[in-house]
């Protein structure tokens, strides 16, 4: 077993140091710049926790088994030592027995000269690596690994957060002006554009889908899809999604300005929307659930929970459930989810060229989503009697309610009489529904 | 080598499904409004 007292210094790498800096930057952005603090602060802290070696918070246990019968000739990596992916752990006369993951040896189960049969466990190793469980089964033993496995991989936390978001969301502006659903749909172009680009950059289909869905600008959807399709890149996609959601005030304005004229940005929209009856608000989640899940069954966990949360809110008879979902429950879920996501960002997992590419493709996904929304709004204006301000198309990038707020601010800058917030909330919440459907489509095809 | 034909199918098909479904929802919301108004009228009688 390990020594009586081990420190982390001997295992501390430059990668760990860089990750500590990244964690600290996220914490700074949360505290100093107030950027998505509910998310970036726990993610940043979790990054720091898992990059302090042998703390074991993100450890999984994996049993290395002999593939062929033979006699052990040498133990290549002693107990307590670290090793790289595919390193030889034990040498047998019939060949090397290698570890399919990086990590640290917990226990060697064989001795030199011992006969082993195919399938015998020769070593138990600890690894923070996210693996495909069908190929490399692991058992979570660290606290954050347990959060990740049972919260995210078991698909519990993202749908529950969607339930809370449903309780927080007023679909009224969208119901009052349902053509804005089309703008939310158009914004999903960004998802598929980034999917396509990712494939060109050499990512697999499952990875490309997980990268593309960043453009949906919904954290839980991104995490849900990536956990099912490409769990090994979940840290990068989640951080890209949440970071860009925080950076929407920087990403959206240049895209909108590039695609619109000053005159278009100044188009006046009446500040009041038609009143939506309570019955309509109650029927909407019921009808949407039935239609969407019949067409895209794989979206059932996300759409089902989103609409249930909204029914809590609009029914008016379960005030306690609605208020819990909007406050305490979403906070608890957020703490566990963000710690689990930050926990995946161990240096060996995160510091790869792939991560940088994912971050770049993520921003492309966001920008192209906003562009598609604006372009469709302009096309709609060719046919509409009462013109819409094309900037509200940019709010189809979900990031509720950040992108709608950005459009409101831009609208005020261009035309002081314009109050676009409620108009922009339509495509904004439609974008959230569209992203959940796009995620369901990916899972339905590739999952 | 990535099968680009399949990629186009997934991207175009996926985007098409999302657009189609949200269009259906748009129509449904319009119908829901009419139904809700009728129900409210009946209830108020």
mmCIF file with all atom_site columns, N, CA and C in Angstrom, chain A residues 174-175 178-179 181-182 184-186 188-189 192 195-196 199-200 205 274 279-280 283-284 287-288 291 295-296 376 433-434 437-438 441-442 445-446, chain B residues 1-4 6-30 32-37 39-40:
data_model
loop_
_atom_site.group_PDB
_atom_site.id
_atom_site.type_symbol
_atom_site.label_atom_id
_atom_site.label_alt_id
_atom_site.label_comp_id
_atom_site.label_asym_id
_atom_site.label_entity_id
_atom_site.label_seq_id
_atom_site.pdbx_PDB_ins_code
_atom_site.Cartn_x
_atom_site.Cartn_y
_atom_site.Cartn_z
_atom_site.occupancy
_atom_site.B_iso_or_equiv
_atom_site.pdbx_formal_charge
_atom_site.auth_seq_id
_atom_site.auth_comp_id
_atom_site.auth_asym_id
_atom_site.auth_atom_id
_atom_site.pdbx_PDB_model_num
ATOM 1   N N  . UNK A 1 174 ? -43.504 34.354 -25.657 1.00 0.00 ? 174 UNK A N  1
ATOM 2   C CA . UNK A 1 174 ? -43.472 33.499 -26.849 1.00 0.00 ? 174 UNK A CA 1
ATOM 3   C C  . UNK A 1 174 ? -44.895 33.121 -27.273 1.00 0.00 ? 174 UNK A C  1
ATOM 4   N N  . UNK A 1 175 ? -45.767 32.881 -26.274 1.00 0.00 ? 175 UNK A N  1
ATOM 5   C CA . UNK A 1 175 ? -47.152 32.530 -26.588 1.00 0.00 ? 175 UNK A CA 1
ATOM 6   C C  . UNK A 1 175 ? -47.887 33.730 -27.196 1.00 0.00 ? 175 UNK A C  1
ATOM 7   N N  . UNK A 1 178 ? -46.128 33.897 -31.231 1.00 0.00 ? 178 UNK A N  1
ATOM 8   C CA . UNK A 1 178 ? -45.517 32.573 -31.484 1.00 0.00 ? 178 UNK A CA 1
ATOM 9   C C  . UNK A 1 178 ? -44.625 32.494 -32.715 1.00 0.00 ? 178 UNK A C  1
ATOM 10  N N  . UNK A 1 179 ? -44.714 33.497 -33.612 1.00 0.00 ? 179 UNK A N  1
ATOM 11  C CA . UNK A 1 179 ? -43.812 33.393 -34.785 1.00 0.00 ? 179 UNK A CA 1
ATOM 12  C C  . UNK A 1 179 ? -42.348 33.514 -34.353 1.00 0.00 ? 179 UNK A C  1
ATOM 13  N N  . UNK A 1 181 ? -40.997 31.677 -32.378 1.00 0.00 ? 181 UNK A N  1
ATOM 14  C CA . UNK A 1 181 ? -40.486 30.293 -32.290 1.00 0.00 ? 181 UNK A CA 1
ATOM 15  C C  . UNK A 1 181 ? -39.553 29.994 -33.460 1.00 0.00 ? 181 UNK A C  1
ATOM 16  N N  . UNK A 1 182 ? -39.889 30.587 -34.610 1.00 0.00 ? 182 UNK A N  1
ATOM 17  C CA . UNK A 1 182 ? -39.070 30.333 -35.804 1.00 0.00 ? 182 UNK A CA 1
ATOM 18  C C  . UNK A 1 182 ? -37.656 30.895 -35.627 1.00 0.00 ? 182 UNK A C  1
ATOM 19  N N  . UNK A 1 184 ? -36.075 31.121 -32.768 1.00 0.00 ? 184 UNK A N  1
ATOM 20  C CA . UNK A 1 184 ? -35.386 30.159 -31.892 1.00 0.00 ? 184 UNK A CA 1
ATOM 21  C C  . UNK A 1 184 ? -34.945 28.939 -32.675 1.00 0.00 ? 184 UNK A C  1
ATOM 22  N N  . UNK A 1 185 ? -35.777 28.542 -33.647 1.00 0.00 ? 185 UNK A N  1
ATOM 23  C CA . UNK A 1 185 ? -35.430 27.382 -34.487 1.00 0.00 ? 185 UNK A CA 1
ATOM 24  C C  . UNK A 1 185 ? -34.237 27.720 -35.377 1.00 0.00 ? 185 UNK A C  1
ATOM 25  N N  . UNK A 1 186 ? -34.270 28.915 -35.963 1.00 0.00 ? 186 UNK A N  1
ATOM 26  C CA . UNK A 1 186 ? -33.187 29.313 -36.878 1.00 0.00 ? 186 UNK A CA 1
ATOM 27  C C  . UNK A 1 186 ? -31.849 29.335 -36.149 1.00 0.00 ? 186 UNK A C  1
ATOM 28  N N  . UNK A 1 188 ? -30.760 27.403 -34.093 1.00 0.00 ? 188 UNK A N  1
ATOM 29  C CA . UNK A 1 188 ? -30.165 26.065 -33.954 1.00 0.00 ? 188 UNK A CA 1
ATOM 30  C C  . UNK A 1 188 ? -29.253 25.740 -35.150 1.00 0.00 ? 188 UNK A C  1
ATOM 31  N N  . UNK A 1 189 ? -29.273 26.600 -36.145 1.00 0.00 ? 189 UNK A N  1
ATOM 32  C CA . UNK A 1 189 ? -28.343 26.432 -37.274 1.00 0.00 ? 189 UNK A CA 1
ATOM 33  C C  . UNK A 1 189 ? -26.910 26.383 -36.745 1.00 0.00 ? 189 UNK A C  1
ATOM 34  N N  . UNK A 1 192 ? -25.708 22.938 -35.821 1.00 0.00 ? 192 UNK A N  1
ATOM 35  C CA . UNK A 1 192 ? -25.367 22.021 -36.910 1.00 0.00 ? 192 UNK A CA 1
ATOM 36  C C  . UNK A 1 192 ? -24.172 22.516 -37.728 1.00 0.00 ? 192 UNK A C  1
ATOM 37  N N  . UNK A 1 195 ? -21.267 21.478 -35.665 1.00 0.00 ? 195 UNK A N  1
ATOM 38  C CA . UNK A 1 195 ? -21.176 20.015 -35.785 1.00 0.00 ? 195 UNK A CA 1
ATOM 39  C C  . UNK A 1 195 ? -20.393 19.648 -37.040 1.00 0.00 ? 195 UNK A C  1
ATOM 40  N N  . UNK A 1 196 ? -20.766 20.309 -38.134 1.00 0.00 ? 196 UNK A N  1
ATOM 41  C CA . UNK A 1 196 ? -20.137 20.048 -39.423 1.00 0.00 ? 196 UNK A CA 1
ATOM 42  C C  . UNK A 1 196 ? -18.659 20.459 -39.398 1.00 0.00 ? 196 UNK A C  1
ATOM 43  N N  . UNK A 1 199 ? -16.440 18.071 -37.489 1.00 0.00 ? 199 UNK A N  1
ATOM 44  C CA . UNK A 1 199 ? -16.091 16.869 -38.258 1.00 0.00 ? 199 UNK A CA 1
ATOM 45  C C  . UNK A 1 199 ? -14.907 17.166 -39.179 1.00 0.00 ? 199 UNK A C  1
ATOM 46  N N  . UNK A 1 200 ? -14.921 18.358 -39.784 1.00 0.00 ? 200 UNK A N  1
ATOM 47  C CA . UNK A 1 200 ? -13.816 18.736 -40.680 1.00 0.00 ? 200 UNK A CA 1
ATOM 48  C C  . UNK A 1 200 ? -12.504 18.836 -39.911 1.00 0.00 ? 200 UNK A C  1
ATOM 49  N N  . UNK A 1 205 ? -18.113 11.691 -34.839 1.00 0.00 ? 205 UNK A N  1
ATOM 50  C CA . UNK A 1 205 ? -19.501 12.148 -34.902 1.00 0.00 ? 205 UNK A CA 1
ATOM 51  C C  . UNK A 1 205 ? -20.021 12.518 -33.514 1.00 0.00 ? 205 UNK A C  1
ATOM 52  N N  . UNK A 1 274 ? -49.870 40.986 -26.566 1.00 0.00 ? 274 UNK A N  1
ATOM 53  C CA . UNK A 1 274 ? -51.249 40.653 -26.187 1.00 0.00 ? 274 UNK A CA 1
ATOM 54  C C  . UNK A 1 274 ? -51.225 39.863 -24.873 1.00 0.00 ? 274 UNK A C  1
ATOM 55  N N  . UNK A 1 279 ? -55.238 29.780 -19.007 1.00 0.00 ? 279 UNK A N  1
ATOM 56  C CA . UNK A 1 279 ? -55.536 28.484 -19.624 1.00 0.00 ? 279 UNK A CA 1
ATOM 57  C C  . UNK A 1 279 ? -54.522 28.176 -20.738 1.00 0.00 ? 279 UNK A C  1
ATOM 58  N N  . UNK A 1 280 ? -54.197 29.184 -21.538 1.00 0.00 ? 280 UNK A N  1
ATOM 59  C CA . UNK A 1 280 ? -53.196 28.987 -22.602 1.00 0.00 ? 280 UNK A CA 1
ATOM 60  C C  . UNK A 1 280 ? -51.852 28.582 -22.000 1.00 0.00 ? 280 UNK A C  1
ATOM 61  N N  . UNK A 1 283 ? -52.103 24.996 -20.906 1.00 0.00 ? 283 UNK A N  1
ATOM 62  C CA . UNK A 1 283 ? -52.168 24.039 -22.020 1.00 0.00 ? 283 UNK A CA 1
ATOM 63  C C  . UNK A 1 283 ? -50.826 23.903 -22.738 1.00 0.00 ? 283 UNK A C  1
ATOM 64  N N  . UNK A 1 284 ? -50.040 24.995 -22.786 1.00 0.00 ? 284 UNK A N  1
ATOM 65  C CA . UNK A 1 284 ? -48.787 24.979 -23.553 1.00 0.00 ? 284 UNK A CA 1
ATOM 66  C C  . UNK A 1 284 ? -47.828 23.843 -23.130 1.00 0.00 ? 284 UNK A C  1
ATOM 67  N N  . UNK A 1 287 ? -49.351 20.372 -24.194 1.00 0.00 ? 287 UNK A N  1
ATOM 68  C CA . UNK A 1 287 ? -49.362 20.133 -25.639 1.00 0.00 ? 287 UNK A CA 1
ATOM 69  C C  . UNK A 1 287 ? -47.936 19.949 -26.164 1.00 0.00 ? 287 UNK A C  1
ATOM 70  N N  . UNK A 1 288 ? -47.026 20.804 -25.697 1.00 0.00 ? 288 UNK A N  1
ATOM 71  C CA . UNK A 1 288 ? -45.633 20.719 -26.167 1.00 0.00 ? 288 UNK A CA 1
ATOM 72  C C  . UNK A 1 288 ? -45.018 19.370 -25.804 1.00 0.00 ? 288 UNK A C  1
ATOM 73  N N  . UNK A 1 291 ? -46.426 16.672 -28.213 1.00 0.00 ? 291 UNK A N  1
ATOM 74  C CA . UNK A 1 291 ? -45.968 16.790 -29.610 1.00 0.00 ? 291 UNK A CA 1
ATOM 75  C C  . UNK A 1 291 ? -44.474 16.499 -29.738 1.00 0.00 ? 291 UNK A C  1
ATOM 76  N N  . UNK A 1 295 ? -42.516 13.167 -31.536 1.00 0.00 ? 295 UNK A N  1
ATOM 77  C CA . UNK A 1 295 ? -41.621 13.313 -32.694 1.00 0.00 ? 295 UNK A CA 1
ATOM 78  C C  . UNK A 1 295 ? -40.175 12.938 -32.358 1.00 0.00 ? 295 UNK A C  1
ATOM 79  N N  . UNK A 1 296 ? -39.689 13.392 -31.190 1.00 0.00 ? 296 UNK A N  1
ATOM 80  C CA . UNK A 1 296 ? -38.284 13.126 -30.818 1.00 0.00 ? 296 UNK A CA 1
ATOM 81  C C  . UNK A 1 296 ? -38.250 12.497 -29.418 1.00 0.00 ? 296 UNK A C  1
ATOM 82  N N  . UNK A 1 376 ? -32.845 35.172 -40.355 1.00 0.00 ? 376 UNK A N  1
ATOM 83  C CA . UNK A 1 376 ? -34.237 34.750 -40.530 1.00 0.00 ? 376 UNK A CA 1
ATOM 84  C C  . UNK A 1 376 ? -35.197 35.904 -40.206 1.00 0.00 ? 376 UNK A C  1
ATOM 85  N N  . UNK A 1 433 ? -36.030 25.612 -25.983 1.00 0.00 ? 433 UNK A N  1
ATOM 86  C CA . UNK A 1 433 ? -36.788 24.421 -26.423 1.00 0.00 ? 433 UNK A CA 1
ATOM 87  C C  . UNK A 1 433 ? -36.095 23.810 -27.649 1.00 0.00 ? 433 UNK A C  1
ATOM 88  N N  . UNK A 1 434 ? -35.675 24.680 -28.574 1.00 0.00 ? 434 UNK A N  1
ATOM 89  C CA . UNK A 1 434 ? -35.004 24.203 -29.789 1.00 0.00 ? 434 UNK A CA 1
ATOM 90  C C  . UNK A 1 434 ? -33.726 23.448 -29.472 1.00 0.00 ? 434 UNK A C  1
ATOM 91  N N  . UNK A 1 437 ? -34.521 20.024 -28.215 1.00 0.00 ? 437 UNK A N  1
ATOM 92  C CA . UNK A 1 437 ? -34.928 19.143 -29.330 1.00 0.00 ? 437 UNK A CA 1
ATOM 93  C C  . UNK A 1 437 ? -33.694 18.734 -30.143 1.00 0.00 ? 437 UNK A C  1
ATOM 94  N N  . UNK A 1 438 ? -32.815 19.711 -30.436 1.00 0.00 ? 438 UNK A N  1
ATOM 95  C CA . UNK A 1 438 ? -31.597 19.399 -31.208 1.00 0.00 ? 438 UNK A CA 1
ATOM 96  C C  . UNK A 1 438 ? -30.755 18.351 -30.467 1.00 0.00 ? 438 UNK A C  1
ATOM 97  N N  . UNK A 1 441 ? -32.380 15.030 -30.887 1.00 0.00 ? 441 UNK A N  1
ATOM 98  C CA . UNK A 1 441 ? -32.166 14.496 -32.246 1.00 0.00 ? 441 UNK A CA 1
ATOM 99  C C  . UNK A 1 441 ? -30.776 13.839 -32.328 1.00 0.00 ? 441 UNK A C  1
ATOM 100 N N  . UNK A 1 442 ? -29.762 14.523 -31.793 1.00 0.00 ? 442 UNK A N  1
ATOM 101 C CA . UNK A 1 442 ? -28.394 13.953 -31.803 1.00 0.00 ? 442 UNK A CA 1
ATOM 102 C C  . UNK A 1 442 ? -28.359 12.611 -31.061 1.00 0.00 ? 442 UNK A C  1
ATOM 103 N N  . UNK A 1 445 ? -30.043 9.860  -32.963 1.00 0.00 ? 445 UNK A N  1
ATOM 104 C CA . UNK A 1 445 ? -29.300 9.341  -34.129 1.00 0.00 ? 445 UNK A CA 1
ATOM 105 C C  . UNK A 1 445 ? -28.008 8.639  -33.701 1.00 0.00 ? 445 UNK A C  1
ATOM 106 N N  . UNK A 1 446 ? -27.277 9.271  -32.785 1.00 0.00 ? 446 UNK A N  1
ATOM 107 C CA . UNK A 1 446 ? -25.916 8.795  -32.482 1.00 0.00 ? 446 UNK A CA 1
ATOM 108 C C  . UNK A 1 446 ? -25.802 8.019  -31.157 1.00 0.00 ? 446 UNK A C  1
ATOM 109 N N  . UNK B 2 1   ? -11.568 8.227  -41.731 1.00 0.00 ? 1   UNK B N  1
ATOM 110 C CA . UNK B 2 1   ? -12.161 9.206  -42.647 1.00 0.00 ? 1   UNK B CA 1
ATOM 111 C C  . UNK B 2 1   ? -13.650 9.372  -42.318 1.00 0.00 ? 1   UNK B C  1
ATOM 112 N N  . UNK B 2 2   ? -14.061 10.605 -42.134 1.00 0.00 ? 2   UNK B N  1
ATOM 113 C CA . UNK B 2 2   ? -15.456 10.861 -41.779 1.00 0.00 ? 2   UNK B CA 1
ATOM 114 C C  . UNK B 2 2   ? -16.336 10.729 -43.021 1.00 0.00 ? 2   UNK B C  1
ATOM 115 N N  . UNK B 2 3   ? -17.464 10.062 -42.841 1.00 0.00 ? 3   UNK B N  1
ATOM 116 C CA . UNK B 2 3   ? -18.429 9.905  -43.925 1.00 0.00 ? 3   UNK B CA 1
ATOM 117 C C  . UNK B 2 3   ? -19.199 11.228 -44.054 1.00 0.00 ? 3   UNK B C  1
ATOM 118 N N  . UNK B 2 4   ? -18.782 12.077 -45.005 1.00 0.00 ? 4   UNK B N  1
ATOM 119 C CA . UNK B 2 4   ? -19.384 13.406 -45.114 1.00 0.00 ? 4   UNK B CA 1
ATOM 120 C C  . UNK B 2 4   ? -20.839 13.343 -45.588 1.00 0.00 ? 4   UNK B C  1
ATOM 121 N N  . UNK B 2 6   ? -23.010 11.142 -44.602 1.00 0.00 ? 6   UNK B N  1
ATOM 122 C CA . UNK B 2 6   ? -23.785 10.927 -43.378 1.00 0.00 ? 6   UNK B CA 1
ATOM 123 C C  . UNK B 2 6   ? -23.837 12.211 -42.561 1.00 0.00 ? 6   UNK B C  1
ATOM 124 N N  . UNK B 2 7   ? -22.705 12.932 -42.551 1.00 0.00 ? 7   UNK B N  1
ATOM 125 C CA . UNK B 2 7   ? -22.646 14.186 -41.785 1.00 0.00 ? 7   UNK B CA 1
ATOM 126 C C  . UNK B 2 7   ? -23.672 15.187 -42.310 1.00 0.00 ? 7   UNK B C  1
ATOM 127 N N  . UNK B 2 8   ? -23.750 15.292 -43.643 1.00 0.00 ? 8   UNK B N  1
ATOM 128 C CA . UNK B 2 8   ? -24.724 16.218 -44.248 1.00 0.00 ? 8   UNK B CA 1
ATOM 129 C C  . UNK B 2 8   ? -26.141 15.783 -43.890 1.00 0.00 ? 8   UNK B C  1
ATOM 130 N N  . UNK B 2 9   ? -26.380 14.461 -43.947 1.00 0.00 ? 9   UNK B N  1
ATOM 131 C CA . UNK B 2 9   ? -27.711 13.936 -43.615 1.00 0.00 ? 9   UNK B CA 1
ATOM 132 C C  . UNK B 2 9   ? -28.090 14.298 -42.188 1.00 0.00 ? 9   UNK B C  1
ATOM 133 N N  . UNK B 2 10  ? -27.143 14.099 -41.251 1.00 0.00 ? 10  UNK B N  1
ATOM 134 C CA . UNK B 2 10  ? -27.432 14.380 -39.836 1.00 0.00 ? 10  UNK B CA 1
ATOM 135 C C  . UNK B 2 10  ? -27.668 15.875 -39.633 1.00 0.00 ? 10  UNK B C  1
ATOM 136 N N  . UNK B 2 11  ? -26.772 16.693 -40.225 1.00 0.00 ? 11  UNK B N  1
ATOM 137 C CA . UNK B 2 11  ? -26.877 18.138 -40.016 1.00 0.00 ? 11  UNK B CA 1
ATOM 138 C C  . UNK B 2 11  ? -28.158 18.694 -40.646 1.00 0.00 ? 11  UNK B C  1
ATOM 139 N N  . UNK B 2 12  ? -28.375 18.357 -41.925 1.00 0.00 ? 12  UNK B N  1
ATOM 140 C CA . UNK B 2 12  ? -29.560 18.894 -42.614 1.00 0.00 ? 12  UNK B CA 1
ATOM 141 C C  . UNK B 2 12  ? -30.831 18.304 -42.016 1.00 0.00 ? 12  UNK B C  1
ATOM 142 N N  . UNK B 2 13  ? -30.816 16.992 -41.786 1.00 0.00 ? 13  UNK B N  1
ATOM 143 C CA . UNK B 2 13  ? -31.996 16.325 -41.221 1.00 0.00 ? 13  UNK B CA 1
ATOM 144 C C  . UNK B 2 13  ? -32.305 16.836 -39.821 1.00 0.00 ? 13  UNK B C  1
ATOM 145 N N  . UNK B 2 14  ? -31.260 16.959 -39.009 1.00 0.00 ? 14  UNK B N  1
ATOM 146 C CA . UNK B 2 14  ? -31.455 17.416 -37.619 1.00 0.00 ? 14  UNK B CA 1
ATOM 147 C C  . UNK B 2 14  ? -32.017 18.824 -37.579 1.00 0.00 ? 14  UNK B C  1
ATOM 148 N N  . UNK B 2 15  ? -31.414 19.702 -38.369 1.00 0.00 ? 15  UNK B N  1
ATOM 149 C CA . UNK B 2 15  ? -31.886 21.099 -38.403 1.00 0.00 ? 15  UNK B CA 1
ATOM 150 C C  . UNK B 2 15  ? -33.323 21.144 -38.931 1.00 0.00 ? 15  UNK B C  1
ATOM 151 N N  . UNK B 2 16  ? -33.573 20.304 -39.927 1.00 0.00 ? 16  UNK B N  1
ATOM 152 C CA . UNK B 2 16  ? -34.926 20.243 -40.495 1.00 0.00 ? 16  UNK B CA 1
ATOM 153 C C  . UNK B 2 16  ? -35.949 19.814 -39.446 1.00 0.00 ? 16  UNK B C  1
ATOM 154 N N  . UNK B 2 17  ? -35.587 18.792 -38.664 1.00 0.00 ? 17  UNK B N  1
ATOM 155 C CA . UNK B 2 17  ? -36.523 18.293 -37.629 1.00 0.00 ? 17  UNK B CA 1
ATOM 156 C C  . UNK B 2 17  ? -36.806 19.395 -36.610 1.00 0.00 ? 17  UNK B C  1
ATOM 157 N N  . UNK B 2 18  ? -35.747 20.092 -36.160 1.00 0.00 ? 18  UNK B N  1
ATOM 158 C CA . UNK B 2 18  ? -35.931 21.160 -35.164 1.00 0.00 ? 18  UNK B CA 1
ATOM 159 C C  . UNK B 2 18  ? -36.849 22.244 -35.740 1.00 0.00 ? 18  UNK B C  1
ATOM 160 N N  . UNK B 2 19  ? -36.583 22.644 -36.966 1.00 0.00 ? 19  UNK B N  1
ATOM 161 C CA . UNK B 2 19  ? -37.373 23.713 -37.593 1.00 0.00 ? 19  UNK B CA 1
ATOM 162 C C  . UNK B 2 19  ? -38.832 23.273 -37.767 1.00 0.00 ? 19  UNK B C  1
ATOM 163 N N  . UNK B 2 20  ? -38.981 22.039 -38.235 1.00 0.00 ? 20  UNK B N  1
ATOM 164 C CA . UNK B 2 20  ? -40.326 21.497 -38.462 1.00 0.00 ? 20  UNK B CA 1
ATOM 165 C C  . UNK B 2 20  ? -41.115 21.449 -37.146 1.00 0.00 ? 20  UNK B C  1
ATOM 166 N N  . UNK B 2 21  ? -40.460 20.947 -36.098 1.00 0.00 ? 21  UNK B N  1
ATOM 167 C CA . UNK B 2 21  ? -41.167 20.796 -34.813 1.00 0.00 ? 21  UNK B CA 1
ATOM 168 C C  . UNK B 2 21  ? -41.565 22.148 -34.221 1.00 0.00 ? 21  UNK B C  1
ATOM 169 N N  . UNK B 2 22  ? -40.642 23.123 -34.312 1.00 0.00 ? 22  UNK B N  1
ATOM 170 C CA . UNK B 2 22  ? -40.980 24.431 -33.756 1.00 0.00 ? 22  UNK B CA 1
ATOM 171 C C  . UNK B 2 22  ? -42.056 25.117 -34.602 1.00 0.00 ? 22  UNK B C  1
ATOM 172 N N  . UNK B 2 23  ? -42.094 24.810 -35.905 1.00 0.00 ? 23  UNK B N  1
ATOM 173 C CA . UNK B 2 23  ? -43.177 25.338 -36.740 1.00 0.00 ? 23  UNK B CA 1
ATOM 174 C C  . UNK B 2 23  ? -44.510 24.715 -36.316 1.00 0.00 ? 23  UNK B C  1
ATOM 175 N N  . UNK B 2 24  ? -44.467 23.401 -36.063 1.00 0.00 ? 24  UNK B N  1
ATOM 176 C CA . UNK B 2 24  ? -45.685 22.707 -35.583 1.00 0.00 ? 24  UNK B CA 1
ATOM 177 C C  . UNK B 2 24  ? -46.145 23.353 -34.270 1.00 0.00 ? 24  UNK B C  1
ATOM 178 N N  . UNK B 2 25  ? -45.186 23.643 -33.391 1.00 0.00 ? 25  UNK B N  1
ATOM 179 C CA . UNK B 2 25  ? -45.540 24.261 -32.104 1.00 0.00 ? 25  UNK B CA 1
ATOM 180 C C  . UNK B 2 25  ? -46.166 25.634 -32.325 1.00 0.00 ? 25  UNK B C  1
ATOM 181 N N  . UNK B 2 26  ? -45.628 26.362 -33.279 1.00 0.00 ? 26  UNK B N  1
ATOM 182 C CA . UNK B 2 26  ? -46.171 27.693 -33.606 1.00 0.00 ? 26  UNK B CA 1
ATOM 183 C C  . UNK B 2 26  ? -47.664 27.558 -33.974 1.00 0.00 ? 26  UNK B C  1
ATOM 184 N N  . UNK B 2 27  ? -47.936 26.598 -34.881 1.00 0.00 ? 27  UNK B N  1
ATOM 185 C CA . UNK B 2 27  ? -49.322 26.387 -35.303 1.00 0.00 ? 27  UNK B CA 1
ATOM 186 C C  . UNK B 2 27  ? -50.175 25.943 -34.109 1.00 0.00 ? 27  UNK B C  1
ATOM 187 N N  . UNK B 2 28  ? -49.598 25.032 -33.314 1.00 0.00 ? 28  UNK B N  1
ATOM 188 C CA . UNK B 2 28  ? -50.339 24.506 -32.161 1.00 0.00 ? 28  UNK B CA 1
ATOM 189 C C  . UNK B 2 28  ? -50.679 25.608 -31.163 1.00 0.00 ? 28  UNK B C  1
ATOM 190 N N  . UNK B 2 29  ? -49.731 26.514 -30.955 1.00 0.00 ? 29  UNK B N  1
ATOM 191 C CA . UNK B 2 29  ? -49.992 27.613 -30.014 1.00 0.00 ? 29  UNK B CA 1
ATOM 192 C C  . UNK B 2 29  ? -51.173 28.455 -30.513 1.00 0.00 ? 29  UNK B C  1
ATOM 193 N N  . UNK B 2 30  ? -51.216 28.673 -31.837 1.00 0.00 ? 30  UNK B N  1
ATOM 194 C CA . UNK B 2 30  ? -52.341 29.415 -32.422 1.00 0.00 ? 30  UNK B CA 1
ATOM 195 C C  . UNK B 2 30  ? -53.660 28.695 -32.157 1.00 0.00 ? 30  UNK B C  1
ATOM 196 N N  . UNK B 2 32  ? -54.188 26.466 -29.808 1.00 0.00 ? 32  UNK B N  1
ATOM 197 C CA . UNK B 2 32  ? -54.426 26.446 -28.357 1.00 0.00 ? 32  UNK B CA 1
ATOM 198 C C  . UNK B 2 32  ? -55.134 27.726 -27.917 1.00 0.00 ? 32  UNK B C  1
ATOM 199 N N  . UNK B 2 33  ? -54.723 28.825 -28.530 1.00 0.00 ? 33  UNK B N  1
ATOM 200 C CA . UNK B 2 33  ? -55.339 30.110 -28.176 1.00 0.00 ? 33  UNK B CA 1
ATOM 201 C C  . UNK B 2 33  ? -56.838 30.083 -28.485 1.00 0.00 ? 33  UNK B C  1
ATOM 202 N N  . UNK B 2 34  ? -57.150 29.574 -29.696 1.00 0.00 ? 34  UNK B N  1
ATOM 203 C CA . UNK B 2 34  ? -58.557 29.506 -30.102 1.00 0.00 ? 34  UNK B CA 1
ATOM 204 C C  . UNK B 2 34  ? -59.334 28.593 -29.151 1.00 0.00 ? 34  UNK B C  1
ATOM 205 N N  . UNK B 2 35  ? -58.764 27.405 -28.882 1.00 0.00 ? 35  UNK B N  1
ATOM 206 C CA . UNK B 2 35  ? -59.436 26.444 -27.995 1.00 0.00 ? 35  UNK B CA 1
ATOM 207 C C  . UNK B 2 35  ? -59.615 27.054 -26.601 1.00 0.00 ? 35  UNK B C  1
ATOM 208 N N  . UNK B 2 36  ? -58.569 27.705 -26.101 1.00 0.00 ? 36  UNK B N  1
ATOM 209 C CA . UNK B 2 36  ? -58.638 28.302 -24.756 1.00 0.00 ? 36  UNK B CA 1
ATOM 210 C C  . UNK B 2 36  ? -59.728 29.363 -24.691 1.00 0.00 ? 36  UNK B C  1
ATOM 211 N N  . UNK B 2 37  ? -59.841 30.158 -25.765 1.00 0.00 ? 37  UNK B N  1
ATOM 212 C CA . UNK B 2 37  ? -60.888 31.203 -25.781 1.00 0.00 ? 37  UNK B CA 1
ATOM 213 C C  . UNK B 2 37  ? -62.274 30.572 -25.786 1.00 0.00 ? 37  UNK B C  1
ATOM 214 N N  . UNK B 2 39  ? -63.109 27.556 -24.635 1.00 0.00 ? 39  UNK B N  1
ATOM 215 C CA . UNK B 2 39  ? -63.363 26.941 -23.323 1.00 0.00 ? 39  UNK B CA 1
ATOM 216 C C  . UNK B 2 39  ? -63.756 28.029 -22.318 1.00 0.00 ? 39  UNK B C  1
ATOM 217 N N  . UNK B 2 40  ? -63.013 29.134 -22.352 1.00 0.00 ? 40  UNK B N  1
ATOM 218 C CA . UNK B 2 40  ? -63.293 30.223 -21.408 1.00 0.00 ? 40  UNK B CA 1
ATOM 219 C C  . UNK B 2 40  ? -64.709 30.761 -21.630 1.00 0.00 ? 40  UNK B C  1
#
